[in-house]
Tab-separated table of C-alpha atoms and ligand atoms in Angstrom:
chain	number	residue	atom	x	y	z
P	642	MET	CA	5.392	-5.238	19.563
P	643	ALA	CA	2.750	-4.928	22.222
P	644	GLU	CA	0.115	-6.620	20.090
P	645	ALA	CA	-0.857	-10.253	19.807
P	646	ALA	CA	1.030	-12.252	17.210
P	647	PRO	CA	-0.658	-12.501	13.819
P	648	ALA	CA	-2.932	-15.484	13.353
P	649	SER	CA	-0.959	-18.142	11.550
P	650	PRO	CA	-2.374	-19.317	8.240
P	651	LEU	CA	-2.222	-22.785	9.782
P	652	HIS	CA	-4.922	-21.751	12.211
P	653	GLY	CA	-7.125	-19.722	9.879
P	654	PRO	CA	-10.074	-20.995	7.875
P	655	ARG	CA	-9.091	-23.261	5.042
P	656	CYS	CA	-12.206	-23.039	2.858
P	657	TRP	CA	-15.175	-20.785	2.223
P	658	VAL	CA	-18.637	-21.728	1.164
P	659	ALA	CA	-19.832	-18.814	-0.946
P	660	THR	CA	-23.313	-18.309	-2.312
P	661	ARG	CA	-25.263	-15.767	-4.337
P	662	SER	CA	-25.799	-12.546	-2.401
P	663	ARG	CA	-28.606	-10.095	-1.943
P	664	ALA	CA	-27.942	-6.543	-3.179
P	665	LEU	CA	-24.768	-5.270	-1.512
P	666	ASP	CA	-24.882	-2.098	0.522
P	667	GLY	CA	-22.750	-0.258	3.054
P	668	ALA	CA	-20.167	2.454	3.576
P	669	PHE	CA	-16.763	1.666	5.096
P	670	PRO	CA	-13.019	2.306	4.880
P	671	VAL	CA	-10.859	-0.473	3.437
P	672	PRO	CA	-7.697	-1.580	5.312
P	673	GLY	CA	-4.399	0.231	4.776
P	674	ASP	CA	-2.357	-0.091	1.626
P	675	LYS	CA	0.012	-3.042	1.739
P	676	SER	CA	2.724	-1.549	-0.478
P	677	VAL	CA	2.744	1.708	1.487
P	678	SER	CA	2.673	-0.048	4.883
P	679	HIS	CA	5.770	-2.122	4.025
P	680	ARG	CA	7.691	0.937	2.888
P	681	ALA	CA	6.547	3.082	5.807
P	682	VAL	CA	7.998	0.601	8.330
P	683	MET	CA	11.210	0.088	6.362
P	684	LEU	CA	11.990	3.750	5.830
P	685	ALA	CA	10.842	4.899	9.278
P	686	ALA	CA	13.204	2.261	10.729
P	687	LEU	CA	16.110	3.806	8.810
P	688	ALA	CA	15.226	7.382	9.720
P	689	ASP	CA	16.668	9.527	12.497
P	690	GLY	CA	13.909	9.989	15.076
P	691	THR	CA	10.461	8.599	15.769
P	692	SER	CA	7.725	8.223	13.144
P	693	ARG	CA	4.072	7.454	13.763
P	694	ILE	CA	2.348	5.385	11.098
P	695	ASP	CA	-1.450	5.536	10.949
P	696	GLY	CA	-3.577	3.270	8.794
P	697	PHE	CA	-0.911	0.530	8.912
P	698	LEU	CA	-2.190	-2.702	7.381
P	699	GLU	CA	-2.556	-5.358	10.095
P	700	GLY	CA	-1.861	-8.086	7.556
P	701	GLU	CA	0.520	-10.993	7.909
P	702	ASP	CA	2.804	-9.630	5.175
P	703	THR	CA	3.268	-6.206	6.703
P	704	ARG	CA	3.557	-7.582	10.238
P	705	ALA	CA	6.315	-9.852	8.956
P	706	THR	CA	8.189	-6.780	7.735
P	707	ALA	CA	7.799	-5.065	11.107
P	708	ALA	CA	9.029	-8.216	12.894
P	709	ILE	CA	12.108	-8.308	10.640
P	710	PHE	CA	13.078	-4.787	11.659
P	711	GLU	CA	12.500	-5.626	15.314
P	712	ALA	CA	14.875	-8.545	14.809
P	713	MET	CA	17.428	-5.987	13.580
P	714	GLY	CA	17.144	-3.882	16.718
P	715	VAL	CA	14.391	-1.409	15.803
P	716	ARG	CA	11.820	-0.697	18.498
P	717	ILE	CA	8.316	-0.679	17.034
P	718	ASP	CA	5.364	0.023	19.323
P	719	ALA	CA	1.822	-0.919	18.403
P	720	PRO	CA	-0.260	1.327	20.682
P	721	ALA	CA	-3.493	0.729	18.773
P	722	HIS	CA	-4.919	-1.229	15.877
P	723	ALA	CA	-3.440	0.003	12.578
P	724	ARG	CA	-0.940	2.245	14.368
P	725	ARG	CA	2.798	1.804	14.717
P	726	VAL	CA	5.357	4.024	16.352
P	727	VAL	CA	8.758	3.308	14.839
P	728	HIS	CA	11.866	4.424	16.718
P	729	GLY	CA	14.255	4.882	13.793
P	730	VAL	CA	17.877	3.848	14.181
P	731	GLY	CA	19.312	5.809	11.237
P	732	VAL	CA	20.542	4.440	7.907
P	733	ASP	CA	23.565	2.804	9.565
P	734	GLY	CA	21.885	1.725	12.787
P	735	LEU	CA	20.472	-1.733	11.993
P	736	ARG	CA	21.975	-4.604	13.977
P	737	ALA	CA	22.797	-8.124	12.802
P	738	PRO	CA	19.746	-10.373	13.316
P	739	ALA	CA	20.185	-13.528	15.373
P	740	GLY	CA	18.548	-15.780	12.784
P	741	THR	CA	16.881	-16.060	9.392
P	742	LEU	CA	14.543	-13.204	8.491
P	743	ASP	CA	11.117	-14.611	7.616
P	744	CYS	CA	9.286	-12.683	4.879
P	745	GLY	CA	6.296	-15.057	5.027
P	746	ASN	CA	4.286	-14.799	1.801
P	747	SER	CA	5.596	-11.376	0.805
P	748	GLY	CA	7.523	-10.780	-2.407
P	749	THR	CA	7.607	-7.063	-1.632
P	750	ALA	CA	9.299	-7.674	1.723
P	751	MET	CA	11.880	-10.024	0.263
P	752	ARG	CA	12.798	-8.013	-2.813
P	753	LEU	CA	12.964	-4.631	-1.094
P	754	LEU	CA	14.893	-6.082	1.831
P	755	ALA	CA	17.377	-7.737	-0.540
P	756	GLY	CA	18.323	-4.242	-1.728
P	757	LEU	CA	18.388	-2.729	1.707
P	758	LEU	CA	20.379	-5.547	3.310
P	759	ALA	CA	22.941	-5.634	0.491
P	760	GLY	CA	24.304	-2.382	1.898
P	761	GLN	CA	24.641	-3.456	5.561
P	762	ARG	CA	27.822	-4.415	7.424
P	763	PHE	CA	26.356	-7.734	8.589
P	764	ASP	CA	25.302	-10.972	6.877
P	765	SER	CA	21.636	-11.894	6.596
P	766	VAL	CA	19.373	-14.614	5.247
P	767	LEU	CA	15.910	-13.927	3.809
P	768	ALA	CA	13.427	-16.806	3.632
P	769	GLY	CA	9.703	-17.199	3.024
P	770	ASP	CA	6.792	-19.606	2.889
P	771	GLY	CA	6.205	-22.255	0.211
P	772	SER	CA	4.778	-19.798	-2.324
P	773	LEU	CA	7.513	-17.183	-1.851
P	774	SER	CA	10.162	-19.906	-2.043
P	775	ARG	CA	9.058	-20.623	-5.609
P	776	ARG	CA	9.216	-17.001	-6.814
P	777	PRO	CA	11.998	-15.608	-9.037
P	778	MET	CA	14.628	-13.474	-7.324
P	779	GLN	CA	17.073	-13.218	-10.228
P	780	ARG	CA	15.421	-9.943	-11.180
P	781	VAL	CA	16.783	-8.297	-8.021
P	782	MET	CA	19.943	-10.378	-7.578
P	783	GLU	CA	21.304	-9.353	-10.975
P	784	PRO	CA	21.237	-5.566	-10.571
P	785	LEU	CA	22.324	-5.803	-6.936
P	786	ARG	CA	25.341	-7.869	-7.965
P	787	LEU	CA	26.180	-5.230	-10.580
P	788	MET	CA	26.294	-2.794	-7.675
P	789	GLY	CA	28.817	-5.016	-5.899
P	790	ALA	CA	26.446	-6.916	-3.615
P	791	ALA	CA	27.121	-10.516	-2.633
P	792	ILE	CA	23.831	-12.442	-2.779
P	793	ALA	CA	23.548	-16.177	-3.138
P	794	SER	CA	20.624	-18.516	-3.520
P	795	ASP	CA	20.838	-22.297	-3.366
P	796	ASP	CA	19.509	-22.801	-6.894
P	797	GLY	CA	20.711	-19.448	-8.233
P	798	GLU	CA	17.200	-18.039	-8.523
P	799	ARG	CA	14.866	-18.772	-5.644
P	800	PRO	CA	14.775	-18.031	-1.908
P	801	PRO	CA	16.276	-18.296	0.616
P	802	LEU	CA	18.660	-15.463	-0.224
P	803	ARG	CA	22.003	-15.315	1.595
P	804	ILE	CA	23.371	-11.799	1.670
P	805	SER	CA	26.950	-11.122	2.729
P	806	GLY	CA	27.453	-7.782	4.401
P	807	GLY	CA	30.405	-5.443	4.446
P	808	ARG	CA	30.547	-4.918	0.684
P	809	SER	CA	31.185	-1.542	-0.891
P	810	LEU	CA	28.325	-0.837	-3.257
P	811	ARG	CA	28.597	1.438	-6.286
P	812	GLY	CA	25.778	3.253	-8.094
P	813	ILE	CA	24.601	1.863	-11.432
P	814	ASP	CA	22.431	3.001	-14.302
P	815	PHE	CA	20.030	0.076	-14.529
P	816	GLU	CA	17.525	-0.522	-17.258
P	817	SER	CA	15.046	-3.017	-15.822
P	818	PRO	CA	13.704	-5.559	-18.295
P	819	VAL	CA	10.508	-5.927	-16.226
P	820	ALA	CA	8.048	-3.248	-15.187
P	821	SER	CA	8.359	-3.932	-11.467
P	822	ALA	CA	8.142	-1.532	-8.556
P	823	GLN	CA	9.808	-4.162	-6.396
P	824	VAL	CA	12.880	-4.321	-8.627
P	825	LYS	CA	13.054	-0.546	-8.902
P	826	SER	CA	12.710	-0.185	-5.133
P	827	ALA	CA	15.346	-2.830	-4.353
P	828	VAL	CA	17.908	-1.037	-6.519
P	829	LEU	CA	17.051	2.389	-5.091
P	830	LEU	CA	17.294	1.124	-1.500
P	831	ALA	CA	20.703	-0.382	-2.225
P	832	GLY	CA	21.531	2.958	-3.863
P	833	LEU	CA	21.106	4.646	-0.473
P	834	TYR	CA	24.259	2.755	0.567
P	835	ALA	CA	26.168	3.030	-2.727
P	836	ALA	CA	28.908	5.406	-3.795
P	837	GLY	CA	27.724	7.776	-6.498
P	838	VAL	CA	24.425	7.929	-8.331
P	839	THR	CA	22.002	5.032	-8.768
P	840	ARG	CA	19.515	5.272	-11.576
P	841	VAL	CA	16.698	2.886	-12.495
P	842	ARG	CA	14.830	2.966	-15.772
P	843	GLU	CA	11.693	0.916	-16.257
P	844	PRO	CA	9.919	-0.208	-19.431
P	845	ARG	CA	6.571	1.100	-18.132
P	846	PRO	CA	5.899	3.305	-15.136
P	847	THR	CA	5.137	1.467	-11.893
P	848	ARG	CA	4.025	2.596	-8.437
P	849	ASP	CA	6.510	5.148	-7.083
P	850	TYR	CA	5.837	4.884	-3.337
P	851	THR	CA	9.480	4.170	-2.485
P	852	GLU	CA	10.620	7.283	-4.308
P	853	ARG	CA	7.907	9.485	-2.821
P	854	MET	CA	8.410	8.241	0.685
P	855	LEU	CA	12.171	8.668	0.449
P	856	GLN	CA	11.530	12.238	-0.689
P	857	ALA	CA	9.100	12.819	2.176
P	858	LEU	CA	11.822	11.684	4.622
P	859	GLY	CA	14.272	14.169	3.127
P	860	CYS	CA	16.233	12.067	0.639
P	861	PRO	CA	16.571	13.938	-2.651
P	862	VAL	CA	15.290	11.346	-5.137
P	863	ALA	CA	14.683	12.579	-8.662
P	864	ILE	CA	11.510	11.056	-10.106
P	865	GLU	CA	12.146	11.111	-13.850
P	866	PRO	CA	9.991	10.127	-16.803
P	867	GLY	CA	10.653	6.386	-17.078
P	868	GLY	CA	12.432	5.932	-13.754
P	869	ALA	CA	14.180	7.479	-10.757
P	870	ARG	CA	17.631	8.478	-9.564
P	871	LEU	CA	19.286	9.096	-6.206
P	872	ALA	CA	22.749	9.714	-4.807
P	873	GLY	CA	24.056	7.500	-2.010
P	874	GLY	CA	24.873	8.746	1.462
P	875	SER	CA	21.667	10.610	2.276
P	876	ARG	CA	20.170	10.479	5.772
P	877	LEU	CA	16.433	10.159	6.436
P	878	GLN	CA	14.400	12.282	8.835
P	879	ALA	CA	11.520	10.717	10.751
P	880	ARG	CA	8.014	11.904	9.964
P	881	ASP	CA	4.459	10.792	10.523
P	882	ILE	CA	2.924	8.770	7.722
P	883	GLN	CA	-0.755	8.320	6.910
P	884	VAL	CA	-1.321	5.126	4.940
P	885	PRO	CA	-4.239	5.336	2.470
P	886	GLY	CA	-6.811	2.572	2.033
P	887	ASP	CA	-5.618	-0.138	-0.320
P	888	PHE	CA	-7.133	0.139	-3.796
P	889	SER	CA	-6.333	-3.538	-4.328
P	890	SER	CA	-8.625	-4.424	-1.416
P	891	ALA	CA	-11.307	-1.975	-2.579
P	892	ALA	CA	-11.212	-3.681	-5.995
P	893	PHE	CA	-13.112	-6.774	-4.782
P	894	PHE	CA	-15.994	-4.602	-3.610
P	895	LEU	CA	-15.948	-2.420	-6.732
P	896	VAL	CA	-16.389	-5.490	-8.922
P	897	ALA	CA	-18.889	-7.228	-6.627
P	898	ALA	CA	-21.166	-4.180	-6.361
P	899	SER	CA	-20.934	-3.557	-10.108
P	900	LEU	CA	-22.091	-7.110	-10.778
P	901	VAL	CA	-24.783	-7.770	-8.138
P	902	PRO	CA	-28.107	-6.145	-9.135
P	903	GLY	CA	-29.368	-3.393	-6.814
P	904	SER	CA	-25.984	-2.890	-5.082
P	905	SER	CA	-24.564	0.406	-3.851
P	906	LEU	CA	-21.356	0.745	-1.783
P	907	ARG	CA	-19.261	3.672	-0.576
P	908	LEU	CA	-15.564	3.052	0.149
P	909	HIS	CA	-13.840	5.757	2.163
P	910	GLY	CA	-10.249	6.978	1.953
P	911	VAL	CA	-8.963	4.802	-0.894
P	912	GLY	CA	-5.570	5.507	-2.488
P	913	VAL	CA	-6.304	6.358	-6.128
P	914	ASP	CA	-2.827	6.841	-7.498
P	915	PRO	CA	-3.011	6.352	-11.290
P	916	ARG	CA	-0.281	3.650	-11.111
P	917	ARG	CA	-2.708	1.551	-9.074
P	918	THR	CA	-6.129	2.288	-10.526
P	919	GLY	CA	-6.052	0.794	-14.016
P	920	LEU	CA	-9.056	-1.295	-12.931
P	921	LEU	CA	-11.201	1.856	-12.687
P	922	GLY	CA	-10.557	2.616	-16.353
P	923	ALA	CA	-11.203	-0.997	-17.331
P	924	LEU	CA	-14.467	-1.267	-15.370
P	925	ARG	CA	-15.711	2.077	-16.680
P	926	ALA	CA	-14.958	0.951	-20.241
P	927	MET	CA	-17.169	-2.085	-19.461
P	928	GLY	CA	-20.009	0.219	-18.368
P	929	ALA	CA	-19.454	0.366	-14.581
P	930	ASP	CA	-20.927	3.204	-12.518
P	931	ILE	CA	-18.097	4.247	-10.144
P	932	ARG	CA	-17.872	7.820	-8.901
P	933	GLU	CA	-15.099	9.496	-7.026
P	934	SER	CA	-15.526	12.310	-4.503
P	935	GLY	CA	-13.564	14.172	-1.837
P	936	ARG	CA	-10.238	13.826	-3.669
P	937	ARG	CA	-7.314	15.004	-1.518
P	938	GLU	CA	-3.541	14.785	-1.844
P	939	GLY	CA	-1.807	12.315	0.489
P	940	ALA	CA	1.930	11.702	1.007
P	941	CYS	CA	1.721	8.735	-1.383
P	942	GLY	CA	-0.591	10.149	-4.013
P	943	PRO	CA	-4.255	11.096	-4.189
P	944	VAL	CA	-6.889	9.643	-1.871
P	945	ALA	CA	-10.640	9.675	-2.543
P	946	ASP	CA	-13.979	8.142	-1.602
P	947	LEU	CA	-15.411	5.784	-4.207
P	948	GLU	CA	-19.089	5.129	-4.749
P	949	VAL	CA	-20.109	2.155	-6.842
P	950	ARG	CA	-23.554	1.132	-8.040
P	951	HIS	CA	-24.673	-1.893	-9.981
P	952	ALA	CA	-24.533	-1.497	-13.765
P	953	PRO	CA	-24.616	-4.075	-16.555
P	954	LEU	CA	-21.072	-4.788	-17.787
P	955	ARG	CA	-19.930	-5.724	-21.289
P	956	GLY	CA	-16.678	-7.468	-22.193
P	957	ILE	CA	-13.634	-5.567	-23.470
P	958	ASP	CA	-10.228	-6.145	-24.998
P	959	LEU	CA	-8.141	-4.917	-22.090
P	960	PRO	CA	-5.612	-2.372	-23.413
P	961	GLU	CA	-2.125	-3.735	-22.691
P	962	ASP	CA	-0.891	-0.437	-21.357
P	963	LEU	CA	-3.407	-0.688	-18.482
P	964	VAL	CA	-1.896	-3.978	-17.288
P	965	PRO	CA	0.923	-2.631	-15.041
P	966	ASP	CA	-1.562	-0.227	-13.425
P	967	MET	CA	-3.871	-3.103	-12.442
P	968	ILE	CA	-1.429	-5.973	-12.094
P	969	ASP	CA	-2.865	-7.091	-8.740
P	970	GLU	CA	-6.477	-6.554	-9.872
P	971	LEU	CA	-6.396	-8.831	-12.921
P	972	PRO	CA	-7.867	-11.822	-11.034
P	973	VAL	CA	-10.958	-9.847	-10.044
P	974	PHE	CA	-11.069	-8.225	-13.483
P	975	ALA	CA	-11.321	-11.764	-14.888
P	976	VAL	CA	-14.378	-12.292	-12.676
P	977	ALA	CA	-15.960	-9.093	-14.026
P	978	ALA	CA	-15.254	-10.357	-17.558
P	979	ALA	CA	-16.781	-13.758	-16.775
P	980	CYS	CA	-20.021	-12.106	-15.622
P	981	ALA	CA	-20.162	-9.471	-18.387
P	982	SER	CA	-21.913	-9.834	-21.719
P	983	GLY	CA	-19.621	-10.717	-24.620
P	984	THR	CA	-15.957	-11.665	-24.756
P	985	SER	CA	-12.960	-10.108	-22.970
P	986	ARG	CA	-9.275	-10.531	-23.645
P	987	ILE	CA	-6.241	-9.975	-21.416
P	988	ARG	CA	-2.817	-9.816	-23.085
P	989	GLY	CA	0.648	-8.744	-21.983
P	990	ALA	CA	0.137	-10.034	-18.439
P	991	GLY	CA	2.790	-12.791	-18.306
P	992	GLU	CA	3.940	-11.412	-14.921
P	993	LEU	CA	0.806	-12.975	-13.440
P	994	ARG	CA	2.475	-16.357	-13.775
P	995	VAL	CA	5.064	-15.459	-11.111
P	996	LYS	CA	2.842	-13.903	-8.441
P	997	GLU	CA	1.801	-15.658	-5.208
P	998	SER	CA	0.458	-18.355	-7.566
P	999	ASP	CA	0.344	-18.680	-11.344
P	1000	ARG	CA	-2.647	-16.363	-11.498
P	1001	ILE	CA	-3.436	-17.026	-15.160
P	1002	SER	CA	-3.804	-20.728	-14.643
P	1003	ALA	CA	-5.478	-20.341	-11.220
P	1004	MET	CA	-8.144	-17.996	-12.641
P	1005	ALA	CA	-8.649	-19.964	-15.844
P	1006	GLY	CA	-8.972	-23.232	-13.913
P	1007	GLY	CA	-11.354	-21.792	-11.319
P	1008	LEU	CA	-13.592	-20.046	-13.843
P	1009	GLN	CA	-13.757	-23.200	-15.969
P	1010	ALA	CA	-14.822	-25.121	-12.858
P	1011	LEU	CA	-17.740	-22.668	-12.605
P	1012	GLY	CA	-18.761	-23.308	-16.203
P	1013	VAL	CA	-17.106	-20.283	-17.849
P	1014	ARG	CA	-15.432	-20.682	-21.261
P	1015	VAL	CA	-11.854	-19.498	-20.827
P	1016	ASP	CA	-8.880	-19.979	-23.147
P	1017	GLU	CA	-5.567	-19.576	-21.388
P	1018	THR	CA	-2.688	-18.032	-23.358
P	1019	GLY	CA	0.950	-17.552	-22.395
P	1020	ASP	CA	0.409	-13.987	-21.264
P	1021	GLY	CA	-3.310	-13.750	-20.598
P	1022	MET	CA	-6.680	-15.269	-21.378
P	1023	ARG	CA	-9.828	-14.999	-23.426
P	1024	ILE	CA	-12.994	-15.099	-21.359
P	1025	GLU	CA	-16.542	-15.557	-22.625
P	1026	GLY	CA	-19.004	-13.874	-20.299
P	1027	GLY	CA	-22.126	-15.743	-19.222
P	1028	ARG	CA	-23.777	-17.452	-16.283
P	1029	LEU	CA	-21.718	-19.079	-13.556
P	1030	ARG	CA	-22.697	-22.342	-11.884
P	1031	GLY	CA	-21.665	-23.632	-8.487
P	1032	GLY	CA	-18.556	-25.763	-8.052
P	1033	ARG	CA	-15.254	-26.198	-6.283
P	1034	VAL	CA	-12.298	-23.897	-6.940
P	1035	ASP	CA	-8.749	-24.024	-5.639
P	1036	SER	CA	-7.257	-20.655	-4.730
P	1037	HIS	CA	-3.759	-22.218	-4.576
P	1038	GLY	CA	-3.160	-20.459	-1.260
P	1039	ASP	CA	-3.257	-17.103	-3.079
P	1040	HIS	CA	-5.154	-14.362	-1.240
P	1041	ARG	CA	-6.252	-12.491	-4.357
P	1042	ILE	CA	-7.476	-15.635	-6.120
P	1043	ALA	CA	-9.513	-16.576	-3.038
P	1044	MET	CA	-11.180	-13.159	-2.799
P	1045	ALA	CA	-11.783	-13.019	-6.570
P	1046	PHE	CA	-13.725	-16.296	-6.337
P	1047	ALA	CA	-15.662	-15.081	-3.298
P	1048	VAL	CA	-16.857	-12.294	-5.621
P	1049	ALA	CA	-17.579	-14.700	-8.499
P	1050	ALA	CA	-19.705	-16.830	-6.187
P	1051	GLN	CA	-22.061	-13.911	-5.554
P	1052	LEU	CA	-23.251	-14.353	-9.155
P	1053	ALA	CA	-23.173	-18.153	-9.317
P	1054	ASP	CA	-26.303	-20.284	-9.613
P	1055	GLY	CA	-25.067	-22.774	-7.026
P	1056	GLU	CA	-22.816	-22.999	-3.995
P	1057	VAL	CA	-19.091	-22.346	-4.587
P	1058	LEU	CA	-16.479	-24.005	-2.370
P	1059	VAL	CA	-13.318	-21.852	-2.372
P	1060	GLU	CA	-10.410	-23.914	-1.086
P	1061	ASP	CA	-7.182	-22.870	0.639
P	1062	VAL	CA	-8.161	-19.342	1.674
P	1063	ALA	CA	-6.107	-18.842	4.862
P	1064	ASN	CA	-3.650	-16.519	3.114
P	1065	VAL	CA	-6.337	-13.862	2.719
P	1066	ALA	CA	-4.967	-12.693	6.076
P	1067	THR	CA	-1.738	-11.635	4.350
P	1068	SER	CA	-3.402	-8.640	2.687
P	1069	PHE	CA	-6.985	-8.331	3.914
P	1070	PRO	CA	-7.604	-9.577	7.437
P	1071	GLY	CA	-11.302	-9.218	8.136
P	1072	PHE	CA	-12.347	-9.538	4.489
P	1073	GLU	CA	-14.792	-12.284	5.247
P	1074	ALA	CA	-16.668	-10.394	7.989
P	1075	LEU	CA	-16.698	-7.141	6.036
P	1076	ALA	CA	-17.928	-8.880	2.901
P	1077	ARG	CA	-20.689	-10.624	4.875
P	1078	ASP	CA	-21.731	-7.294	6.446
P	1079	THR	CA	-22.251	-5.796	3.005
P	1080	GLY	CA	-24.406	-8.748	1.941
P	1081	PHE	CA	-22.024	-11.371	0.545
P	1082	GLY	CA	-23.060	-14.970	0.972
P	1083	LEU	CA	-19.824	-16.199	2.550
P	1084	ARG	CA	-18.975	-18.505	5.442
P	1085	CYS	CA	-16.175	-20.757	6.586
P	1086	ALA	CA	-16.543	-24.397	5.609
T	2565	LIG	C1	4.385	-4.283	-5.350
T	2565	LIG	C2	4.671	-4.344	-6.693
T	2565	LIG	C3	4.024	-5.277	-7.625
T	2565	LIG	C4	2.728	-5.832	-7.041
T	2565	LIG	C5	2.908	-6.291	-5.627
T	2565	LIG	C6	3.331	-5.129	-4.741
T	2565	LIG	C7	5.120	-3.329	-4.493
T	2565	LIG	O1	4.898	-6.366	-7.862
T	2565	LIG	O2	2.263	-6.893	-7.848
T	2565	LIG	O3	1.696	-6.825	-5.118
T	2565	LIG	O4	4.691	-3.095	-3.347
T	2565	LIG	O5	6.132	-2.794	-4.958
T	2565	LIG	P1	6.016	-6.320	-9.032
T	2565	LIG	O6	7.054	-5.338	-8.640
T	2565	LIG	O7	6.546	-7.731	-9.094
T	2565	LIG	O8	5.271	-5.939	-10.281
């Protein structure tokens, strides 16, 4: 790539000092969607021809994915910020990488690549950072092995993953025990290389970007109620891809502006696919004032501008069926609950324990450190809303926990030290400056 290498977390800021803000105001686009950016690079790399990706997320996770494809012989130009030109090599055109493929902090990269690499002629090894090395991979290894893949891990469950190439894969009808777009996508990507039909059924619908993008590139994927199905052997045709703004990044501003009196923010061009926007329903049920305008259809679902104004929030029992549609927003939802009147409950969110950190314990611990009464349960928490005091919270190197506590601090009575924040660059480079511009009290320690 022509661009400078991503800043290493080792060189980024380690801590923030965050303090109560003035009313937030501003109008801005949020950075590109992480899930879509990963898939855009992966599928454009496998296509015949050249694809231009606009709105690409310049985060460490998505840059790691691009670097992995470069290591497998794909030319990727970066002519401008948030733009990539991917010279596709075709579904059978990847070359054996010289070394281990480093997925950094990204579960999406590792799980989707496990599926894609299972169907190649060459061997590969997928590794990641400390957090990713603790995350469960059995959920993708099992179905891929049923398809005939050879994938090994030193302890049978966690990265690095050693994938032996040259296997003949066969299609399977897989009923996933977890509602996970990563698992579904891994199986479908392996299905591209498998004989016959591959079908994935999921317990609850999850984001369908892999399916939609495969369709957009000419692969006939059937999106069915409860899952998806494709036949192996399809080729992909290059096409230009516009990445929408990431709702998960917008979420921090939606909650912050709802909570801080006098605030008003406009966020442009945000992806508002229903499989991502459970938080909108939850915040509205709490009394939030969030309006949508300019809705248009994008290649990966609807896109809209969101306008949020301060409104008093009250606690809710979060309906369990909203959980998969706001799985990445639950940390910042917990902040909204902590600052709302009354009690809120989250249930059915056990998946949070195997994200970049154990997000139930990280949120419960951090909120307690700020004086909030929180009871942690196996699959959620009970949060009593009230006033927050200053204190020290550990984000456990988890980008979403760090940003959630930057929001919490805007309501706290004293200074909040948020520790271990360098990984914010994985999903939202520039968060700190953007947040400060809108009125956040936030600086590096
Ligand atoms: C993602 C799926 C979700 C989400 C993650 C991104 C994706 O993970 O939490 O941040 O891009 O497919 P799971 O598949 O583990 O639910």
